[in-house]
Amino acid sequence: MRLVARYFSFSHRDRRALYEAGFCLVWARLLLLFPFRRIAPFLGRAEPVNAARPVAALSDEQRREAVAVRRALLRISRHLPWHSSCLVCAIAGRIMLRRRRMPSLLQLGARIDSPVALAAHAWLRSGDVDVTGADVASQYSPIVAFEAQG
C-alpha cells in the first residue's frame, strides 16, 4: 500500500519517466538476447577509451533531465521481477537520453583482480552526471567507450 501511495505522490512528469524507464529496461533486456556485435552499432560510435572525447557539457535543463533519468531508472529497476544488470541499465539510460537528444558516453570495463575469472561492468555518463553504474566504476579499467551525440 505504501508503494501505491508513494507512486501517487510523484508528479505527472516523474510518473511518465517511471513508465519510460520501465519500458526501456524491458527493451534493453530483450536487446541482450542478440549477439553483442549486433547491439554494438546501436550503442553509438565505439572508440578505445584513450581516444574517447569527454562528453559535452550540459545546460542546466539537460542536467536536470539526466538526473531525472538516473532517478527513474533507479526507482523502477528495484521493482521489476528480474535483476537489471549494469549493461541493461546503461542501455536503457542510453535510450532515454537519446530520446531527449542528449549526449552520453557508455563505457565498458573489466577488472582482473576479481575473485571470478573476469568481472565486467558498464556505466553511463551524460555531461558531468553519472547516470548508471558509477558507484563501482572506479574499480574497473575502461576498455571501450560508445559515444552518442545529442
Short mmCIF file of C-alpha atoms in Angstrom, two decimals:
data_model
loop_
_atom_site.label_atom_id
_atom_site.label_comp_id
_atom_site.label_asym_id
_atom_site.label_seq_id
_atom_site.Cartn_x
_atom_site.Cartn_y
_atom_site.Cartn_z
CA MET A 1 0.00 0.00 0.00
CA ARG A 2 2.88 2.36 0.75
CA LEU A 3 4.19 1.81 -2.77
CA VAL A 4 0.86 2.91 -4.29
CA ALA A 5 0.69 5.98 -2.04
CA ARG A 6 4.26 6.88 -2.93
CA TYR A 7 3.51 6.47 -6.65
CA PHE A 8 0.65 8.95 -6.44
CA SER A 9 2.86 11.41 -4.59
CA PHE A 10 5.04 11.75 -7.72
CA SER A 11 4.41 14.48 -10.23
CA HIS A 12 2.95 13.60 -13.63
CA ARG A 13 6.38 14.17 -15.18
CA ASP A 14 8.05 11.76 -12.72
CA ARG A 15 5.37 9.12 -13.32
CA ARG A 16 5.88 9.41 -17.07
CA ALA A 17 9.64 8.99 -16.56
CA LEU A 18 8.98 5.84 -14.50
CA TYR A 19 6.87 4.35 -17.30
CA GLU A 20 9.54 5.22 -19.84
CA ALA A 21 12.30 3.75 -17.65
CA GLY A 22 10.34 0.52 -17.21
CA PHE A 23 9.74 0.22 -20.94
CA CYS A 24 13.39 0.97 -21.74
CA LEU A 25 14.62 -1.59 -19.19
CA VAL A 26 12.41 -4.25 -20.79
CA TRP A 27 13.58 -3.24 -24.26
CA ALA A 28 17.26 -3.27 -23.21
CA ARG A 29 16.86 -6.71 -21.65
CA LEU A 30 15.33 -8.00 -24.88
CA LEU A 31 18.20 -6.48 -26.90
CA LEU A 32 20.65 -8.60 -24.92
CA LEU A 33 19.11 -11.71 -26.45
CA PHE A 34 21.06 -10.81 -29.60
CA PRO A 35 24.84 -11.19 -30.02
CA PHE A 36 26.76 -8.14 -28.85
CA ARG A 37 28.13 -7.47 -32.35
CA ARG A 38 24.53 -6.79 -33.45
CA ILE A 39 23.83 -4.49 -30.50
CA ALA A 40 27.10 -2.51 -30.60
CA PRO A 41 26.19 -0.28 -33.58
CA PHE A 42 23.03 0.74 -31.75
CA LEU A 43 25.10 1.91 -28.76
CA GLY A 44 26.97 4.58 -30.71
CA ARG A 45 30.42 5.05 -32.17
CA ALA A 46 32.87 2.69 -30.44
CA GLU A 47 36.26 4.10 -29.61
CA PRO A 48 39.17 2.92 -27.49
CA VAL A 49 38.94 4.63 -24.13
CA ASN A 50 42.09 6.70 -24.64
CA ALA A 51 40.62 8.13 -27.88
CA ALA A 52 37.17 8.92 -26.48
CA ARG A 53 36.42 12.59 -26.09
CA PRO A 54 34.81 13.86 -22.90
CA VAL A 55 31.05 14.17 -23.10
CA ALA A 56 29.87 17.67 -23.94
CA ALA A 57 28.82 19.91 -21.08
CA LEU A 58 25.12 20.06 -20.33
CA SER A 59 22.86 23.03 -19.88
CA ASP A 60 21.03 23.34 -16.55
CA GLU A 61 17.85 21.91 -18.09
CA GLN A 62 19.74 18.98 -19.63
CA ARG A 63 21.46 18.31 -16.31
CA ARG A 64 18.06 18.15 -14.59
CA GLU A 65 16.85 15.74 -17.28
CA ALA A 66 19.91 13.49 -16.85
CA VAL A 67 19.34 13.38 -13.08
CA ALA A 68 15.65 12.59 -13.69
CA VAL A 69 16.65 9.71 -15.98
CA ARG A 70 19.01 8.36 -13.31
CA ARG A 71 16.35 8.66 -10.62
CA ALA A 72 13.67 6.94 -12.75
CA LEU A 73 15.98 4.04 -13.65
CA LEU A 74 16.98 3.51 -10.02
CA ARG A 75 13.40 3.67 -8.78
CA ILE A 76 11.82 1.34 -11.31
CA SER A 77 14.63 -1.24 -11.56
CA ARG A 78 14.14 -2.17 -7.88
CA HIS A 79 10.52 -3.14 -8.53
CA LEU A 80 10.90 -5.29 -11.64
CA PRO A 81 10.56 -9.07 -11.26
CA TRP A 82 14.14 -9.59 -12.51
CA HIS A 83 17.56 -8.17 -11.78
CA SER A 84 18.58 -5.48 -14.26
CA SER A 85 22.31 -5.82 -14.87
CA CYS A 86 24.60 -2.84 -15.24
CA LEU A 87 24.59 -3.28 -19.03
CA VAL A 88 20.79 -3.38 -19.18
CA CYS A 89 20.57 -0.20 -17.08
CA ALA A 90 23.22 1.54 -19.17
CA ILE A 91 21.46 0.66 -22.44
CA ALA A 92 18.09 1.76 -21.03
CA GLY A 93 19.65 5.03 -19.90
CA ARG A 94 21.20 5.49 -23.34
CA ILE A 95 17.77 5.01 -24.95
CA MET A 96 16.18 7.56 -22.61
CA LEU A 97 18.95 10.12 -23.16
CA ARG A 98 18.82 9.62 -26.93
CA ARG A 99 15.07 10.36 -26.88
CA ARG A 100 15.96 13.65 -25.18
CA ARG A 101 18.70 14.34 -27.76
CA MET A 102 21.34 14.46 -25.03
CA PRO A 103 24.98 13.41 -25.39
CA SER A 104 26.22 10.43 -23.44
CA LEU A 105 29.17 8.12 -23.04
CA LEU A 106 28.60 4.43 -22.31
CA GLN A 107 31.74 2.68 -21.12
CA LEU A 108 32.52 -0.99 -20.72
CA GLY A 109 35.30 -2.08 -18.42
CA ALA A 110 36.85 -5.12 -16.80
CA ARG A 111 38.59 -5.94 -13.55
CA ILE A 112 41.32 -8.55 -13.45
CA ASP A 113 41.84 -8.63 -9.67
CA SER A 114 38.39 -10.10 -9.16
CA PRO A 115 37.80 -13.47 -7.46
CA VAL A 116 35.89 -14.59 -10.57
CA ALA A 117 37.63 -15.25 -13.89
CA LEU A 118 36.52 -11.97 -15.45
CA ALA A 119 34.44 -9.24 -13.90
CA ALA A 120 32.89 -6.75 -16.32
CA HIS A 121 30.89 -3.59 -15.76
CA ALA A 122 29.04 -0.96 -17.81
CA TRP A 123 28.40 2.63 -16.81
CA LEU A 124 26.82 5.66 -18.44
CA ARG A 125 27.60 9.37 -18.15
CA SER A 126 25.93 12.40 -19.64
CA GLY A 127 27.99 15.52 -19.21
CA ASP A 128 29.06 15.56 -15.57
CA VAL A 129 26.12 13.39 -14.46
CA ASP A 130 26.72 9.73 -13.67
CA VAL A 131 23.51 8.18 -14.95
CA THR A 132 24.15 4.50 -14.17
CA GLY A 133 26.86 2.30 -12.73
CA ALA A 134 29.18 4.99 -11.39
CA ASP A 135 29.15 3.70 -7.83
CA VAL A 136 31.66 0.94 -8.65
CA ALA A 137 33.08 2.17 -11.97
CA SER A 138 36.34 3.25 -10.35
CA GLN A 139 37.11 -0.43 -9.60
CA TYR A 140 37.13 -1.27 -13.32
CA SER A 141 39.53 -0.40 -16.12
CA PRO A 142 37.64 1.06 -19.09
CA ILE A 143 38.13 -0.91 -22.31
CA VAL A 144 35.78 0.67 -24.85
CA ALA A 145 33.58 3.73 -24.93
CA PHE A 146 30.45 4.21 -27.01
CA GLU A 147 29.83 7.88 -27.67
CA ALA A 148 26.48 9.30 -28.69
CA GLN A 149 25.98 12.94 -29.52
CA GLY A 150 22.64 14.53 -28.80
#
